[in-house]
Coordinates of C-alpha atoms in Angstrom, one line a residue:
M1 CA -112.2 -149.8 101.2
N2 CA -112.2 -148.7 97.5
R3 CA -113.6 -151.2 95.1
E4 CA -114.0 -151.1 91.4
P5 CA -117.6 -151.0 90.1
A6 CA -119.0 -154.4 89.4
K7 CA -118.9 -155.4 85.8
S8 CA -121.1 -158.4 86.4
F9 CA -123.7 -159.4 89.0
Q10 CA -121.1 -162.1 89.9
D11 CA -118.7 -159.4 91.0
L12 CA -121.2 -158.1 93.7
I13 CA -120.3 -158.9 97.3
V14 CA -123.7 -160.3 97.9
W15 CA -123.5 -162.9 95.0
P16 CA -121.3 -165.6 96.6
K17 CA -123.2 -165.2 99.9
A18 CA -126.6 -165.7 98.1
H19 CA -125.2 -168.6 96.1
Q20 CA -124.0 -170.3 99.2
F21 CA -127.4 -169.7 100.8
V22 CA -129.1 -171.4 97.9
L23 CA -126.7 -174.4 98.2
N24 CA -127.4 -174.6 101.9
I25 CA -131.2 -174.5 101.3
Y26 CA -130.9 -177.3 98.7
N27 CA -128.8 -179.4 101.2
F28 CA -131.1 -178.7 104.1
S29 CA -134.3 -179.4 102.2
S30 CA -132.9 -182.7 100.9
N31 CA -133.7 -184.1 104.4
F32 CA -137.4 -183.1 104.2
P33 CA -139.9 -186.0 103.9
K34 CA -140.5 -187.3 100.4
S35 CA -144.2 -186.4 100.8
E36 CA -143.0 -182.7 100.8
M37 CA -141.0 -183.0 97.5
Y38 CA -143.6 -181.2 95.4
G39 CA -144.9 -179.0 98.2
L40 CA -142.7 -177.3 100.8
T41 CA -139.4 -178.5 99.4
S42 CA -140.2 -177.2 95.9
Q43 CA -141.5 -173.9 97.2
L44 CA -138.5 -173.3 99.5
R45 CA -136.0 -174.1 96.7
R46 CA -137.7 -171.9 94.2
A47 CA -137.8 -169.0 96.7
A48 CA -134.1 -169.4 97.4
F49 CA -133.2 -169.6 93.7
S50 CA -135.3 -166.5 93.0
I51 CA -132.8 -164.5 95.2
L52 CA -130.1 -165.2 92.7
A53 CA -132.4 -164.5 89.8
N54 CA -133.4 -161.1 91.3
I55 CA -129.8 -160.1 91.9
A56 CA -128.9 -160.9 88.3
E57 CA -132.0 -159.2 86.9
G58 CA -131.6 -156.1 89.1
F59 CA -128.0 -155.7 88.1
D60 CA -129.0 -155.7 84.4
I61 CA -131.9 -153.2 85.0
L62 CA -130.3 -150.7 87.3
P63 CA -127.8 -149.1 84.8
T64 CA -130.7 -148.4 82.4
L65 CA -132.9 -146.6 85.0
P66 CA -132.8 -142.8 84.8
L67 CA -131.3 -141.1 87.8
R68 CA -133.6 -139.0 89.8
E69 CA -132.6 -135.6 91.0
Q70 CA -132.6 -135.3 94.8

């Protein structure tokens, strides 16, 4: 399958899947006990959100990295 190069991180195949994963984590963790709101719940949500942040950051960094000869 031929695809045009992504112009934005949102054009990547992985982006909607990662976004849905984050939404699922937020929904799933909303059922955690209130005592875990600032512990496990917060840590899990931050970890899930960092997936999106890393995709966006990586997309912006990759075009500026020099290509290595192989």
